[in-house]
Short mmCIF file of C-alpha atoms in Angstrom, two decimals:
data_model
loop_
_atom_site.label_atom_id
_atom_site.label_comp_id
_atom_site.label_asym_id
_atom_site.label_seq_id
_atom_site.Cartn_x
_atom_site.Cartn_y
_atom_site.Cartn_z
CA UNK A 1 -0.02 -0.04 0.01
CA UNK A 2 1.11 3.64 -0.72
CA UNK A 3 0.42 4.51 2.97
CA UNK A 4 3.10 2.25 4.31
CA UNK A 5 5.64 5.10 4.81
CA UNK A 6 3.38 7.11 7.20
CA UNK A 7 0.91 4.49 8.60
CA UNK A 8 1.88 1.48 10.58
CA UNK A 9 2.05 -1.24 8.01
CA UNK A 10 -0.10 -3.55 10.12
CA UNK A 11 -2.88 -0.97 10.21
CA UNK A 12 -2.53 -0.21 6.54
CA UNK A 13 -2.82 -3.86 5.74
CA UNK A 14 -5.82 -4.18 8.09
CA UNK A 15 -7.57 -1.23 6.26
CA UNK A 16 -7.08 -2.74 2.93
CA UNK A 17 -8.34 -6.12 4.19
CA UNK A 18 -11.51 -4.60 5.50
CA UNK A 19 -12.40 -2.49 2.35
CA UNK A 20 -14.52 -3.99 -0.30
CA UNK A 21 -11.93 -5.40 -2.68
CA UNK A 22 -11.78 -4.79 -6.51
CA UNK A 23 -13.58 -7.06 -8.89
CA UNK A 24 -11.96 -9.28 -11.50
CA UNK A 25 -11.72 -6.40 -14.11
CA UNK A 26 -9.84 -4.06 -11.85
CA UNK A 27 -7.62 -6.88 -10.63
CA UNK A 28 -6.71 -7.69 -14.24
CA UNK A 29 -6.14 -4.04 -15.16
CA UNK A 30 -3.93 -3.68 -12.04
CA UNK A 31 -1.77 -6.67 -13.07
CA UNK A 32 -1.59 -5.52 -16.80
CA UNK A 33 -0.61 -2.08 -15.56
CA UNK A 34 2.45 -3.53 -13.66
CA UNK A 35 3.22 -5.82 -16.63
CA UNK A 36 3.20 -3.06 -19.20
CA UNK A 37 4.32 0.03 -17.35
CA UNK A 38 6.82 -1.40 -14.94
CA UNK A 39 8.07 1.36 -12.47
CA UNK A 40 5.27 3.68 -13.72
CA UNK A 41 2.70 1.35 -12.10
CA UNK A 42 3.16 3.39 -8.90
CA UNK A 43 0.99 5.97 -10.55
CA UNK A 44 -2.00 3.71 -10.27
CA UNK A 45 -4.43 4.41 -7.41
CA UNK A 46 -4.66 1.75 -4.60
CA UNK A 47 -7.69 -0.53 -4.30
CA UNK A 48 -9.06 1.28 -1.16
CA UNK A 49 -8.96 4.56 -3.10
CA UNK A 50 -11.07 2.98 -5.89
CA UNK A 51 -13.67 1.75 -3.60
CA UNK A 52 -13.78 5.19 -2.04
CA UNK A 53 -14.00 6.99 -5.44
CA UNK A 54 -17.05 4.75 -6.49
CA UNK A 55 -18.74 5.49 -3.10
CA UNK A 56 -18.24 9.22 -2.92
CA UNK A 57 -19.33 9.55 -6.59
CA UNK A 58 -22.51 7.63 -5.94
CA UNK A 59 -23.23 9.30 -2.59
CA UNK A 60 -22.70 12.79 -3.94
CA UNK A 61 -25.18 12.19 -6.80
CA UNK A 62 -22.57 13.56 -9.18
CA UNK A 63 -23.80 13.28 -12.96
CA UNK A 64 -20.96 15.33 -14.66
CA UNK A 65 -17.49 14.27 -13.58
CA UNK A 66 -13.89 15.02 -14.64
CA UNK A 67 -10.66 13.48 -14.16
CA UNK A 68 -7.21 15.04 -14.65
CA UNK A 69 -4.62 12.28 -15.18
CA UNK A 70 -6.16 9.01 -16.36
CA UNK A 71 -3.14 6.75 -16.74
CA UNK A 72 -4.39 3.10 -17.50
CA UNK A 73 -7.90 3.86 -16.37
CA UNK A 74 -8.42 2.30 -12.82
CA UNK A 75 -9.67 5.53 -11.18
CA UNK A 76 -11.86 6.37 -14.12
CA UNK A 77 -13.54 3.08 -13.98
CA UNK A 78 -14.12 3.44 -10.25
CA UNK A 79 -15.57 6.97 -10.90
CA UNK A 80 -17.81 5.92 -13.80
CA UNK A 81 -19.27 3.02 -11.87
CA UNK A 82 -20.64 5.63 -9.41
CA UNK A 83 -22.26 7.73 -11.94
CA UNK A 84 -26.02 7.27 -12.75
CA UNK A 85 -27.09 6.15 -16.28
CA UNK A 86 -26.85 9.28 -18.37
CA UNK A 87 -23.89 10.51 -16.31
CA UNK A 88 -20.68 11.60 -17.94
CA UNK A 89 -16.92 11.44 -17.08
CA UNK A 90 -14.54 13.44 -19.07
CA UNK A 91 -10.87 12.35 -18.79
CA UNK A 92 -7.82 14.37 -19.49
CA UNK A 93 -4.48 12.74 -20.16
CA UNK A 94 -1.28 13.23 -22.50
CA UNK A 95 -0.63 9.62 -23.18
CA UNK A 96 -2.15 7.78 -26.07
CA UNK A 97 -0.15 4.69 -25.05
CA UNK A 98 -1.32 4.46 -21.53
CA UNK A 99 -4.95 5.47 -22.16
CA UNK A 100 -5.30 2.73 -24.81
CA UNK A 101 -5.12 0.30 -21.98
CA UNK A 102 -7.78 2.42 -20.23
CA UNK A 103 -10.07 2.26 -23.32
CA UNK A 104 -9.80 -1.53 -23.47
CA UNK A 105 -10.83 -1.80 -19.71
CA UNK A 106 -13.66 0.76 -20.01
CA UNK A 107 -15.21 -1.60 -22.45
CA UNK A 108 -14.51 -4.65 -20.22
CA UNK A 109 -16.11 -2.75 -17.27
CA UNK A 110 -19.09 -1.70 -19.40
CA UNK A 111 -18.54 1.91 -18.67
CA UNK A 112 -17.10 3.25 -22.06
CA UNK A 113 -20.44 4.80 -22.98
CA UNK A 114 -19.99 6.95 -20.04
CA UNK A 115 -16.43 8.11 -20.59
CA UNK A 116 -15.01 10.77 -23.00
CA UNK A 117 -11.18 10.88 -23.32
CA UNK A 118 -9.46 14.15 -24.26
CA UNK A 119 -5.68 13.78 -25.26
CA UNK A 120 -3.39 16.88 -24.68
CA UNK A 121 -2.14 19.07 -21.78
CA UNK A 122 -4.88 19.42 -19.32
CA UNK A 123 -3.92 23.10 -18.68
CA UNK A 124 -5.18 23.73 -22.25
CA UNK A 125 -7.83 21.10 -22.77
CA UNK A 126 -9.48 21.42 -19.43
CA UNK A 127 -9.59 25.30 -19.70
CA UNK A 128 -11.39 24.94 -23.13
CA UNK A 129 -14.48 23.88 -21.09
CA UNK A 130 -16.95 26.67 -20.77
CA UNK A 131 -16.70 28.56 -17.63
CA UNK A 132 -20.02 27.50 -16.12
CA UNK A 133 -20.61 25.76 -12.87
CA UNK A 134 -21.43 22.33 -14.34
CA UNK A 135 -18.87 19.95 -12.83
CA UNK A 136 -20.17 17.94 -10.00
CA UNK A 137 -17.03 15.93 -9.05
CA UNK A 138 -13.38 16.08 -10.11
CA UNK A 139 -10.37 13.73 -9.42
CA UNK A 140 -7.04 15.29 -9.95
CA UNK A 141 -4.04 12.97 -10.13
CA UNK A 142 -1.51 14.23 -12.64
CA UNK A 143 1.85 15.99 -12.66
CA UNK A 144 2.09 17.73 -9.26
CA UNK A 145 3.60 21.10 -10.54
CA UNK A 146 0.36 21.52 -12.38
CA UNK A 147 -2.01 20.98 -9.53
CA UNK A 148 -2.60 24.74 -8.83
CA UNK A 149 -3.70 25.38 -12.54
CA UNK A 150 -5.75 22.13 -12.46
CA UNK A 151 -7.43 23.10 -9.32
CA UNK A 152 -8.34 26.60 -10.39
CA UNK A 153 -9.69 25.36 -13.75
CA UNK A 154 -11.88 22.87 -11.97
CA UNK A 155 -12.99 25.09 -9.12
CA UNK A 156 -13.99 27.86 -11.50
CA UNK A 157 -16.33 25.36 -13.28
CA UNK A 158 -17.43 23.33 -10.11
CA UNK A 159 -21.22 23.49 -9.18
CA UNK A 160 -22.05 24.63 -5.67
CA UNK A 161 -21.66 21.64 -3.37
CA UNK A 162 -19.45 20.05 -5.86
CA UNK A 163 -16.52 18.02 -4.89
CA UNK A 164 -12.78 17.96 -5.89
CA UNK A 165 -10.49 14.99 -4.85
CA UNK A 166 -6.72 15.50 -5.28
CA UNK A 167 -4.45 12.54 -4.88
CA UNK A 168 -0.76 12.23 -3.39
CA UNK A 169 -1.12 15.36 -1.20
CA UNK A 170 0.87 13.77 1.71
CA UNK A 171 3.72 12.78 -0.58
CA UNK A 172 4.62 9.62 1.50
CA UNK A 173 4.43 11.75 4.67
CA UNK A 174 7.19 14.01 3.51
CA UNK A 175 4.81 17.21 3.58
CA UNK A 176 5.30 17.21 7.41
CA UNK A 177 9.06 17.30 7.06
CA UNK A 178 9.89 20.96 6.20
CA UNK A 179 13.51 20.06 5.57
CA UNK A 180 12.33 18.12 2.45
CA UNK A 181 12.58 20.62 -0.40
CA UNK A 182 11.01 18.09 -2.84
CA UNK A 183 7.79 18.19 -0.84
CA UNK A 184 7.66 22.11 -1.09
CA UNK A 185 5.37 22.07 -4.25
CA UNK A 186 2.76 19.96 -2.40
CA UNK A 187 2.99 22.00 0.73
CA UNK A 188 2.32 25.12 -1.32
CA UNK A 189 -0.62 23.41 -2.99
CA UNK A 190 -2.09 22.27 0.31
CA UNK A 191 -1.75 25.95 1.70
CA UNK A 192 -3.55 27.17 -1.43
CA UNK A 193 -6.42 24.82 -0.91
CA UNK A 194 -6.70 25.74 2.95
CA UNK A 195 -6.71 29.43 2.13
CA UNK A 196 -9.54 29.04 -0.66
CA UNK A 197 -12.54 30.78 0.92
CA UNK A 198 -14.85 29.18 -1.76
CA UNK A 199 -14.59 25.82 -0.15
CA UNK A 200 -14.21 23.55 2.89
CA UNK A 201 -11.48 20.95 2.76
CA UNK A 202 -9.73 18.19 4.64
CA UNK A 203 -6.86 15.76 3.83
CA UNK A 204 -7.77 12.08 4.27
CA UNK A 205 -4.81 9.68 5.21
CA UNK A 206 -5.87 7.22 2.32
CA UNK A 207 -2.94 5.73 0.41
CA UNK A 208 -0.65 8.73 -0.26
CA UNK A 209 -3.05 11.27 0.93
CA UNK A 210 -6.32 12.48 -0.57
CA UNK A 211 -7.51 15.95 -0.31
CA UNK A 212 -11.30 16.25 -0.20
CA UNK A 213 -12.65 19.62 -1.10
CA UNK A 214 -16.39 20.71 -1.18
CA UNK A 215 -17.51 24.06 -2.85
CA UNK A 216 -19.73 26.24 -0.80
#
């Protein structure tokens, strides 16, 4: 589990062992991601995050969702499964290679009809969206330097009561070590979210840290 570095390993294993596990499609996707992407497979979300994404999408009643950073598709399947019939998930990614795996598994998971993929830098493709409060839920899990841009692009288009979820915001626990310069970008982003008067936020210690933001 990604949380091993800042949660007792036994507790982390217990959490994972007491979370509804992934089904066959998600297990096969996770295995293929490791086989095909090698070290890059660490970018895939953890199983307990996937379960949480499906639950929060369904509980929130989101119909129009976006994802910034799709990789091989695990998180997008989990979000799409939480959408009602007629809902929509728009995914933004720069890799045709990795998202080709996502496309295959969207079909296997029977959610392809709910998903639209836009290839290109999200700072450009996402901001081409009309600036209207139409997004109900967003998941951001892309290059960390781009987080402030992605966050603002989503927030300015987020419906009142809408939710933004941001991954990796604890950075293996390094955000609490102020001598770690590599974590400075994430600390700056976390400070930006905390200071945003448009929303209420908290950081959940799930996997590598998941920031939960709700717009007023």
